[in-house]
């Protein structure tokens, strides 16, 4: 099969690594890809938003299957466009209707309520209903959770302890703090617990497989301190996600979601990322995403023993029913090597050295570029180092040992990824 992978981050690098191992693969292309992805694919100089060029590339390169990494092209209708122009090309990633699960928090909340999927109590407001919004806030207790309805690059959620500041934030959101995305705001009850990410690949016909679960570490500092980032590391499996908990996740969340999509006549073929929180042993949905997580994918891919390209093919064909997935019993730990200063301002274009010395771990590129034969930093999250071990501690130790071999000016990483979970073991 000729495969076109859309995206350029660490998630896509991990997907490229996994797809490249498939016996079904003839040739892998990536649009636009990155220098790490180039080890497994031919990169095409096409932006993820340039749908016309993607369609042209599908024709020219005789692409059999397109795998869409990020959410924005899905929300903007890339899958619909491919289906329209090249109906024979398979696509992993939902159409616009399914992508609303991530594209609109209000849509997602309405869906969860309609299909009895456990989630925080909520209401949605707009500028015209500011007073009612304040009244609703008064019925909740601190901290207050305010969410921009539309996509806001992971930044559209405000959690505020002070009631008056929350009201002020709400006003600013209606006044365009997150542009159009916050013209509507979901206000919801605060849930207290530990978060985890559960991933499903589904085929639009009721078939699905559950991928390894993972936990990501969003804060920049150790012990979960400091501002939020795109994610500083991940582990898989997640200690508290035992069989009992995962059975609840499947029965109360995954199945009702898949059945709900069928009832809504949403033909969803792709990944669903359930952002969950464990509240006293009960799973609740914090959010849906219509893609894989980053940096969870880097740990998840290491633990999938099955041929992922084959599973994605069946998902896109609507033929996943009865297919199983083999998952390694080993543990995976991913540590992100970031630019000093991230998530605020940081330098780009710094020379990276030492990747060739890494052994026994896998380096995925997230924000790098090649210039005059040199590998340079090109983003906040630069590289990820992922390892498998007999248990989580061994996996983390390996990643931490290998990451030391890579250097660039002001490189930063967290050394405590996953360690909070050990206390629960
Ligand atoms: P979201 O973009 O919806 O995933 O929200 C971003 C982050 O805010 C989540 O990963 C949680 O850490 C936190 N969060 C969102 N909603 C809630 C809630 N209802 N209760 C507690 N924390 C929340
Ligand atoms: N790691 C969280 C996300 O990809 O949204």
Short mmCIF file of N, CA, C and O in Angstrom, two decimals, residues 85-195:
data_model
loop_
_atom_site.label_atom_id
_atom_site.label_comp_id
_atom_site.label_asym_id
_atom_site.label_seq_id
_atom_site.Cartn_x
_atom_site.Cartn_y
_atom_site.Cartn_z
N UNK A 85 -13.15 13.63 -3.81
CA UNK A 85 -12.27 13.66 -4.99
C UNK A 85 -11.68 12.31 -5.34
O UNK A 85 -11.41 12.04 -6.51
N UNK A 86 -11.37 11.51 -4.36
CA UNK A 86 -10.82 10.18 -4.68
C UNK A 86 -11.47 9.14 -3.80
O UNK A 86 -10.89 8.69 -2.81
N UNK A 87 -12.70 8.77 -4.18
CA UNK A 87 -13.50 7.89 -3.32
C UNK A 87 -12.85 6.54 -3.03
O UNK A 87 -13.21 5.89 -2.04
N UNK A 88 -11.89 6.13 -3.84
CA UNK A 88 -11.27 4.81 -3.60
C UNK A 88 -10.17 4.88 -2.55
O UNK A 88 -9.73 3.85 -2.04
N UNK A 89 -9.70 6.08 -2.28
CA UNK A 89 -8.63 6.23 -1.28
C UNK A 89 -9.20 6.07 0.12
O UNK A 89 -10.18 6.72 0.47
N UNK A 90 -8.58 5.19 0.91
CA UNK A 90 -9.04 5.01 2.29
C UNK A 90 -8.52 6.16 3.15
O UNK A 90 -7.45 6.71 2.87
N UNK A 91 -9.29 6.51 4.17
CA UNK A 91 -8.85 7.60 5.06
C UNK A 91 -9.01 7.17 6.52
O UNK A 91 -10.08 6.67 6.91
N UNK A 92 -7.97 7.36 7.31
CA UNK A 92 -8.05 7.15 8.75
C UNK A 92 -8.18 8.53 9.39
O UNK A 92 -7.23 9.31 9.41
N UNK A 93 -9.36 8.81 9.90
CA UNK A 93 -9.67 10.14 10.44
C UNK A 93 -11.09 10.47 10.05
O UNK A 93 -11.50 10.25 8.90
N UNK A 94 -11.89 10.97 11.02
CA UNK A 94 -13.31 11.18 10.76
C UNK A 94 -13.58 12.34 9.79
O UNK A 94 -12.71 13.19 9.58
N UNK A 95 -14.80 12.32 9.25
CA UNK A 95 -15.26 13.47 8.46
C UNK A 95 -15.64 14.60 9.42
O UNK A 95 -15.60 14.44 10.64
N UNK A 96 -16.06 15.72 8.80
CA UNK A 96 -16.41 16.90 9.60
C UNK A 96 -17.43 16.58 10.70
O UNK A 96 -17.32 17.08 11.82
N UNK A 97 -18.42 15.75 10.37
CA UNK A 97 -19.47 15.48 11.37
C UNK A 97 -18.87 14.82 12.62
O UNK A 97 -19.13 15.24 13.74
N UNK A 98 -18.04 13.80 12.42
CA UNK A 98 -17.42 13.12 13.56
C UNK A 98 -16.41 14.00 14.28
O UNK A 98 -16.26 13.91 15.50
N UNK A 99 -15.70 14.84 13.51
CA UNK A 99 -14.64 15.67 14.10
C UNK A 99 -15.20 16.73 15.05
O UNK A 99 -14.45 17.32 15.83
N UNK A 100 -16.53 16.94 14.99
CA UNK A 100 -17.13 17.88 15.95
C UNK A 100 -16.93 17.43 17.40
O UNK A 100 -17.04 18.22 18.32
N UNK A 101 -16.68 16.14 17.60
CA UNK A 101 -16.44 15.65 18.97
C UNK A 101 -15.29 16.42 19.61
O UNK A 101 -15.25 16.62 20.81
N UNK A 102 -14.33 16.83 18.76
CA UNK A 102 -13.24 17.67 19.28
C UNK A 102 -13.45 19.13 18.90
O UNK A 102 -13.06 20.03 19.65
N UNK A 103 -14.08 19.38 17.76
CA UNK A 103 -14.21 20.73 17.23
C UNK A 103 -15.16 21.61 18.01
O UNK A 103 -15.05 22.83 17.97
N UNK A 104 -16.11 20.99 18.71
CA UNK A 104 -17.06 21.78 19.50
C UNK A 104 -17.29 21.09 20.85
O UNK A 104 -17.83 19.98 20.91
N UNK A 105 -16.87 21.76 21.91
CA UNK A 105 -17.05 21.19 23.26
C UNK A 105 -18.55 21.04 23.55
O UNK A 105 -18.95 20.11 24.23
N UNK A 106 -19.34 22.00 23.04
CA UNK A 106 -20.78 21.94 23.29
C UNK A 106 -21.38 20.70 22.60
O UNK A 106 -22.17 19.98 23.19
N UNK A 107 -20.95 20.45 21.36
CA UNK A 107 -21.42 19.25 20.65
C UNK A 107 -21.06 18.00 21.45
O UNK A 107 -21.89 17.11 21.67
N UNK A 108 -19.80 17.96 21.92
CA UNK A 108 -19.33 16.78 22.65
C UNK A 108 -20.15 16.58 23.93
O UNK A 108 -20.55 15.46 24.26
N UNK A 109 -20.41 17.68 24.65
CA UNK A 109 -21.17 17.56 25.90
C UNK A 109 -22.61 17.11 25.62
O UNK A 109 -23.13 16.24 26.32
N UNK A 110 -23.22 17.69 24.60
CA UNK A 110 -24.60 17.27 24.27
C UNK A 110 -24.65 15.78 23.92
O UNK A 110 -25.56 15.06 24.30
N UNK A 111 -23.64 15.35 23.17
CA UNK A 111 -23.54 13.94 22.77
C UNK A 111 -23.43 13.05 24.02
O UNK A 111 -24.13 12.05 24.15
N UNK A 112 -22.57 13.45 24.95
CA UNK A 112 -22.37 12.63 26.16
C UNK A 112 -23.64 12.56 26.99
O UNK A 112 -24.00 11.50 27.51
N UNK A 113 -24.32 13.68 27.10
CA UNK A 113 -25.56 13.69 27.89
C UNK A 113 -26.60 12.79 27.21
O UNK A 113 -27.23 11.95 27.85
N UNK A 114 -26.73 12.94 25.88
CA UNK A 114 -27.73 12.17 25.14
C UNK A 114 -27.49 10.67 25.29
O UNK A 114 -28.45 9.89 25.38
N UNK A 115 -26.21 10.26 25.31
CA UNK A 115 -25.94 8.82 25.35
C UNK A 115 -25.47 8.35 26.73
O UNK A 115 -24.86 7.28 26.85
N UNK A 116 -25.80 9.16 27.76
CA UNK A 116 -25.53 8.73 29.14
C UNK A 116 -24.09 8.40 29.42
O UNK A 116 -23.79 7.43 30.14
N UNK A 117 -23.19 9.17 28.86
CA UNK A 117 -21.76 8.92 29.06
C UNK A 117 -21.30 9.82 30.21
O UNK A 117 -21.53 11.04 30.17
N UNK A 118 -20.70 9.24 31.25
CA UNK A 118 -20.37 10.04 32.43
C UNK A 118 -19.42 11.20 32.11
O UNK A 118 -18.36 11.00 31.51
N UNK A 119 -19.82 12.39 32.49
CA UNK A 119 -19.01 13.59 32.27
C UNK A 119 -19.43 14.65 33.28
O UNK A 119 -20.46 14.50 33.94
N UNK A 120 -18.66 15.72 33.40
CA UNK A 120 -18.99 16.77 34.37
C UNK A 120 -20.27 17.49 33.95
O UNK A 120 -20.51 17.70 32.76
N UNK A 121 -21.06 17.87 34.95
CA UNK A 121 -22.28 18.66 34.72
C UNK A 121 -21.89 19.97 34.03
O UNK A 121 -20.85 20.55 34.35
N UNK A 122 -22.72 20.46 33.10
CA UNK A 122 -22.28 21.64 32.34
C UNK A 122 -23.46 22.44 31.81
O UNK A 122 -24.61 21.96 31.77
N UNK A 123 -23.17 23.67 31.36
CA UNK A 123 -24.11 24.44 30.54
C UNK A 123 -23.28 25.29 29.58
O UNK A 123 -22.14 25.64 29.89
N UNK A 124 -23.88 25.64 28.46
CA UNK A 124 -23.18 26.44 27.45
C UNK A 124 -23.81 27.83 27.37
O UNK A 124 -25.04 27.94 27.38
N UNK A 125 -22.97 28.86 27.27
CA UNK A 125 -23.47 30.23 27.23
C UNK A 125 -22.77 31.02 26.13
O UNK A 125 -21.69 30.65 25.68
N UNK A 126 -23.44 32.15 25.74
CA UNK A 126 -22.80 33.08 24.81
C UNK A 126 -22.92 34.48 25.41
O UNK A 126 -23.51 34.66 26.49
N UNK A 127 -22.37 35.48 24.72
CA UNK A 127 -22.35 36.85 25.25
C UNK A 127 -23.74 37.31 25.71
O UNK A 127 -23.87 37.94 26.76
N UNK A 128 -24.76 36.95 24.93
CA UNK A 128 -26.13 37.39 25.25
C UNK A 128 -26.64 36.81 26.56
O UNK A 128 -27.60 37.32 27.14
N UNK A 129 -26.06 35.68 26.97
CA UNK A 129 -26.57 35.03 28.18
C UNK A 129 -25.54 35.12 29.32
O UNK A 129 -25.47 34.24 30.18
N UNK A 130 -24.75 36.21 29.31
CA UNK A 130 -23.70 36.37 30.34
C UNK A 130 -24.28 36.30 31.75
O UNK A 130 -23.73 35.63 32.63
N UNK A 131 -25.41 36.96 31.96
CA UNK A 131 -25.98 36.98 33.31
C UNK A 131 -26.38 35.59 33.79
O UNK A 131 -26.13 35.21 34.93
N UNK A 132 -26.98 34.83 32.88
CA UNK A 132 -27.33 33.44 33.23
C UNK A 132 -26.07 32.62 33.51
O UNK A 132 -26.07 31.74 34.38
N UNK A 133 -25.01 32.93 32.77
CA UNK A 133 -23.75 32.21 32.97
C UNK A 133 -23.23 32.46 34.38
O UNK A 133 -22.80 31.53 35.08
N UNK A 134 -23.31 33.71 34.82
CA UNK A 134 -22.85 34.05 36.17
C UNK A 134 -23.72 33.34 37.21
O UNK A 134 -23.22 32.78 38.19
N UNK A 135 -25.03 33.31 36.94
CA UNK A 135 -25.94 32.59 37.86
C UNK A 135 -25.57 31.11 37.95
O UNK A 135 -25.57 30.51 39.01
N UNK A 136 -25.25 30.52 36.78
CA UNK A 136 -24.87 29.10 36.78
C UNK A 136 -23.57 28.90 37.56
O UNK A 136 -23.44 27.95 38.33
N UNK A 137 -22.62 29.82 37.36
CA UNK A 137 -21.34 29.73 38.09
C UNK A 137 -21.58 29.72 39.60
O UNK A 137 -20.91 29.00 40.34
N UNK A 138 -22.58 30.53 40.02
CA UNK A 138 -22.89 30.61 41.45
C UNK A 138 -23.37 29.28 42.01
O UNK A 138 -23.22 29.01 43.20
N UNK A 139 -23.95 28.45 41.17
CA UNK A 139 -24.45 27.15 41.65
C UNK A 139 -23.32 26.14 41.79
O UNK A 139 -23.51 25.06 42.35
N UNK A 140 -22.14 26.46 41.19
CA UNK A 140 -21.01 25.52 41.25
C UNK A 140 -20.07 25.94 42.37
O UNK A 140 -20.10 27.07 42.83
N UNK A 141 -19.20 25.01 42.77
CA UNK A 141 -18.21 25.44 43.75
C UNK A 141 -16.84 25.56 43.08
O UNK A 141 -16.59 24.98 42.02
N UNK A 142 -15.97 26.30 43.71
CA UNK A 142 -14.63 26.55 43.20
C UNK A 142 -13.84 25.23 43.19
O UNK A 142 -14.07 24.41 44.08
N UNK A 143 -12.91 25.03 42.29
CA UNK A 143 -12.53 25.89 41.17
C UNK A 143 -13.54 25.83 40.02
O UNK A 143 -14.23 24.84 39.85
N UNK A 144 -13.57 26.91 39.26
CA UNK A 144 -14.52 27.04 38.15
C UNK A 144 -13.83 26.66 36.83
O UNK A 144 -12.68 27.04 36.60
N UNK A 145 -14.53 25.90 36.00
CA UNK A 145 -13.95 25.42 34.74
C UNK A 145 -14.67 26.09 33.57
O UNK A 145 -15.88 25.92 33.41
N UNK A 146 -13.92 26.87 32.79
CA UNK A 146 -14.49 27.57 31.63
C UNK A 146 -13.79 27.05 30.38
O UNK A 146 -12.56 27.01 30.33
N UNK A 147 -14.58 26.66 29.38
CA UNK A 147 -13.97 26.11 28.17
C UNK A 147 -14.49 26.80 26.92
O UNK A 147 -15.71 26.83 26.70
N UNK A 148 -13.57 27.30 26.11
CA UNK A 148 -13.95 27.84 24.81
C UNK A 148 -14.59 26.70 24.02
O UNK A 148 -14.07 25.58 24.02
N UNK A 149 -15.71 26.97 23.35
CA UNK A 149 -16.40 25.91 22.62
C UNK A 149 -15.53 25.34 21.48
O UNK A 149 -15.47 24.14 21.28
N UNK A 150 -14.87 26.23 20.76
CA UNK A 150 -14.13 25.81 19.56
C UNK A 150 -12.68 25.48 19.85
O UNK A 150 -12.22 25.64 20.97
N UNK A 151 -11.96 25.02 18.80
CA UNK A 151 -10.56 24.63 19.00
C UNK A 151 -9.68 25.83 19.35
O UNK A 151 -9.84 26.90 18.78
N UNK A 152 -8.79 25.64 20.32
CA UNK A 152 -7.92 26.74 20.75
C UNK A 152 -6.52 26.21 21.06
O UNK A 152 -5.89 26.62 22.02
N UNK A 153 -6.08 25.28 20.21
CA UNK A 153 -4.72 24.71 20.33
C UNK A 153 -4.41 24.26 21.75
O UNK A 153 -3.31 24.46 22.26
N UNK A 154 -5.38 23.65 22.38
CA UNK A 154 -5.17 23.11 23.73
C UNK A 154 -5.14 24.17 24.82
O UNK A 154 -4.85 23.86 25.98
N UNK A 155 -5.39 25.44 24.47
CA UNK A 155 -5.26 26.50 25.47
C UNK A 155 -6.61 27.06 25.93
O UNK A 155 -6.66 27.97 26.75
N UNK A 156 -7.69 26.55 25.38
CA UNK A 156 -9.00 27.17 25.60
C UNK A 156 -9.70 26.84 26.90
O UNK A 156 -10.89 27.12 27.04
N UNK A 157 -8.98 26.23 27.86
CA UNK A 157 -9.63 25.87 29.13
C UNK A 157 -9.04 26.69 30.26
O UNK A 157 -7.82 26.77 30.42
N UNK A 158 -9.91 27.33 31.03
CA UNK A 158 -9.45 28.13 32.16
C UNK A 158 -10.01 27.51 33.43
O UNK A 158 -11.21 27.24 33.53
N UNK A 159 -9.13 27.26 34.39
CA UNK A 159 -9.57 26.74 35.68
C UNK A 159 -9.20 27.79 36.73
O UNK A 159 -8.02 28.10 36.89
N UNK A 160 -10.19 28.36 37.36
CA UNK A 160 -9.97 29.53 38.23
C UNK A 160 -10.62 29.30 39.59
O UNK A 160 -11.77 28.91 39.66
N UNK A 161 -9.85 29.59 40.64
CA UNK A 161 -10.38 29.40 42.00
C UNK A 161 -11.30 30.53 42.45
O UNK A 161 -12.24 30.31 43.19
N UNK A 162 -10.99 31.75 42.00
CA UNK A 162 -11.69 32.92 42.50
C UNK A 162 -12.94 33.22 41.65
O UNK A 162 -12.84 33.35 40.42
N UNK A 163 -14.08 33.35 42.30
CA UNK A 163 -15.34 33.55 41.58
C UNK A 163 -15.31 34.82 40.72
O UNK A 163 -15.69 34.80 39.55
N UNK A 164 -14.83 35.93 41.32
CA UNK A 164 -14.86 37.20 40.58
C UNK A 164 -13.92 37.17 39.38
O UNK A 164 -14.25 37.67 38.30
N UNK A 165 -12.76 36.56 39.57
CA UNK A 165 -11.83 36.46 38.44
C UNK A 165 -12.44 35.56 37.35
O UNK A 165 -12.33 35.83 36.16
N UNK A 166 -13.12 34.49 37.79
CA UNK A 166 -13.77 33.60 36.81
C UNK A 166 -14.78 34.38 35.97
O UNK A 166 -14.84 34.21 34.74
N UNK A 167 -15.56 35.26 36.62
CA UNK A 167 -16.54 36.07 35.88
C UNK A 167 -15.83 36.99 34.89
O UNK A 167 -16.29 37.17 33.74
N UNK A 168 -14.70 37.56 35.33
CA UNK A 168 -13.93 38.44 34.47
C UNK A 168 -13.38 37.67 33.25
O UNK A 168 -13.47 38.13 32.10
N UNK A 169 -12.84 36.48 33.53
CA UNK A 169 -12.31 35.62 32.46
C UNK A 169 -13.40 35.30 31.44
O UNK A 169 -13.17 35.30 30.23
N UNK A 170 -14.59 35.02 31.99
CA UNK A 170 -15.72 34.67 31.13
C UNK A 170 -16.03 35.82 30.17
O UNK A 170 -16.21 35.61 28.96
N UNK A 171 -16.03 37.02 30.73
CA UNK A 171 -16.29 38.21 29.92
C UNK A 171 -15.25 38.32 28.80
O UNK A 171 -15.58 38.54 27.63
N UNK A 172 -13.99 38.12 29.19
CA UNK A 172 -12.90 38.23 28.20
C UNK A 172 -13.02 37.16 27.11
O UNK A 172 -12.71 37.40 25.95
N UNK A 173 -13.49 35.99 27.51
CA UNK A 173 -13.67 34.92 26.51
C UNK A 173 -14.75 35.34 25.51
O UNK A 173 -14.56 35.23 24.30
N UNK A 174 -15.87 35.85 26.01
CA UNK A 174 -16.93 36.30 25.10
C UNK A 174 -16.44 37.45 24.22
O UNK A 174 -16.87 37.60 23.08
N UNK A 175 -15.50 38.24 24.77
CA UNK A 175 -14.98 39.38 24.00
C UNK A 175 -13.85 38.97 23.07
O UNK A 175 -13.14 39.83 22.54
N UNK A 176 -13.64 37.67 22.90
CA UNK A 176 -12.71 37.24 21.85
C UNK A 176 -11.34 36.82 22.33
O UNK A 176 -10.39 36.77 21.55
N UNK A 177 -11.22 36.47 23.63
CA UNK A 177 -9.92 36.01 24.14
C UNK A 177 -9.35 34.86 23.28
O UNK A 177 -8.15 34.77 23.07
N UNK A 178 -10.21 33.96 22.83
CA UNK A 178 -9.77 32.87 21.95
C UNK A 178 -10.43 33.00 20.58
O UNK A 178 -10.79 32.01 19.94
N UNK A 179 -10.61 34.25 20.14
CA UNK A 179 -11.24 34.53 18.85
C UNK A 179 -12.65 33.96 18.79
O UNK A 179 -13.36 33.93 19.81
N UNK A 180 -13.04 33.50 17.60
CA UNK A 180 -14.37 32.91 17.39
C UNK A 180 -14.60 31.72 18.33
O UNK A 180 -15.73 31.43 18.72
N UNK A 181 -13.51 31.01 18.66
CA UNK A 181 -13.63 29.77 19.43
C UNK A 181 -14.29 29.99 20.78
O UNK A 181 -14.88 29.07 21.34
N UNK A 182 -14.18 31.22 21.35
CA UNK A 182 -14.79 31.43 22.66
C UNK A 182 -16.04 32.31 22.58
O UNK A 182 -16.45 32.89 23.58
N UNK A 183 -16.68 32.39 21.39
CA UNK A 183 -17.95 33.12 21.33
C UNK A 183 -19.01 32.34 22.10
O UNK A 183 -19.97 32.90 22.61
N UNK A 184 -18.80 31.03 22.22
CA UNK A 184 -19.60 30.23 23.14
C UNK A 184 -18.66 29.60 24.16
O UNK A 184 -17.53 29.21 23.81
N UNK A 185 -19.12 29.50 25.39
CA UNK A 185 -18.27 28.96 26.46
C UNK A 185 -19.04 27.89 27.22
O UNK A 185 -20.20 28.09 27.59
N UNK A 186 -18.38 26.76 27.40
CA UNK A 186 -18.95 25.69 28.22
C UNK A 186 -18.45 25.90 29.65
O UNK A 186 -17.24 26.04 29.87
N UNK A 187 -19.38 25.96 30.59
CA UNK A 187 -18.99 26.06 32.01
C UNK A 187 -19.32 24.72 32.63
O UNK A 187 -20.42 24.20 32.44
N UNK A 188 -18.34 24.15 33.34
CA UNK A 188 -18.66 22.84 33.92
C UNK A 188 -18.13 22.65 35.32
O UNK A 188 -17.25 23.37 35.79
N UNK A 189 -18.70 21.67 35.95
CA UNK A 189 -18.33 21.27 37.30
C UNK A 189 -16.88 20.76 37.28
O UNK A 189 -16.46 20.10 36.34
N UNK A 190 -16.12 21.07 38.32
CA UNK A 190 -14.73 20.60 38.44
C UNK A 190 -14.72 19.17 38.95
O UNK A 190 -15.39 18.83 39.92
N UNK A 191 -13.98 18.32 38.27
CA UNK A 191 -13.85 16.93 38.72
C UNK A 191 -12.45 16.73 39.28
O UNK A 191 -11.47 17.20 38.69
N UNK A 192 -12.37 16.02 40.38
CA UNK A 192 -11.09 15.83 41.03
C UNK A 192 -10.66 14.37 40.90
O UNK A 192 -11.41 13.47 41.27
N UNK A 193 -9.48 14.13 40.34
CA UNK A 193 -9.01 12.76 40.17
C UNK A 193 -7.76 12.73 39.33
O UNK A 193 -7.17 13.78 39.05
N UNK A 194 -7.36 11.54 38.90
CA UNK A 194 -6.16 11.41 38.06
C UNK A 194 -6.61 11.18 36.63
O UNK A 194 -7.50 10.36 36.35
N UNK A 195 -5.96 11.89 35.70
CA UNK A 195 -6.35 11.78 34.29
C UNK A 195 -5.58 10.66 33.59
O UNK A 195 -4.47 10.31 33.97
#
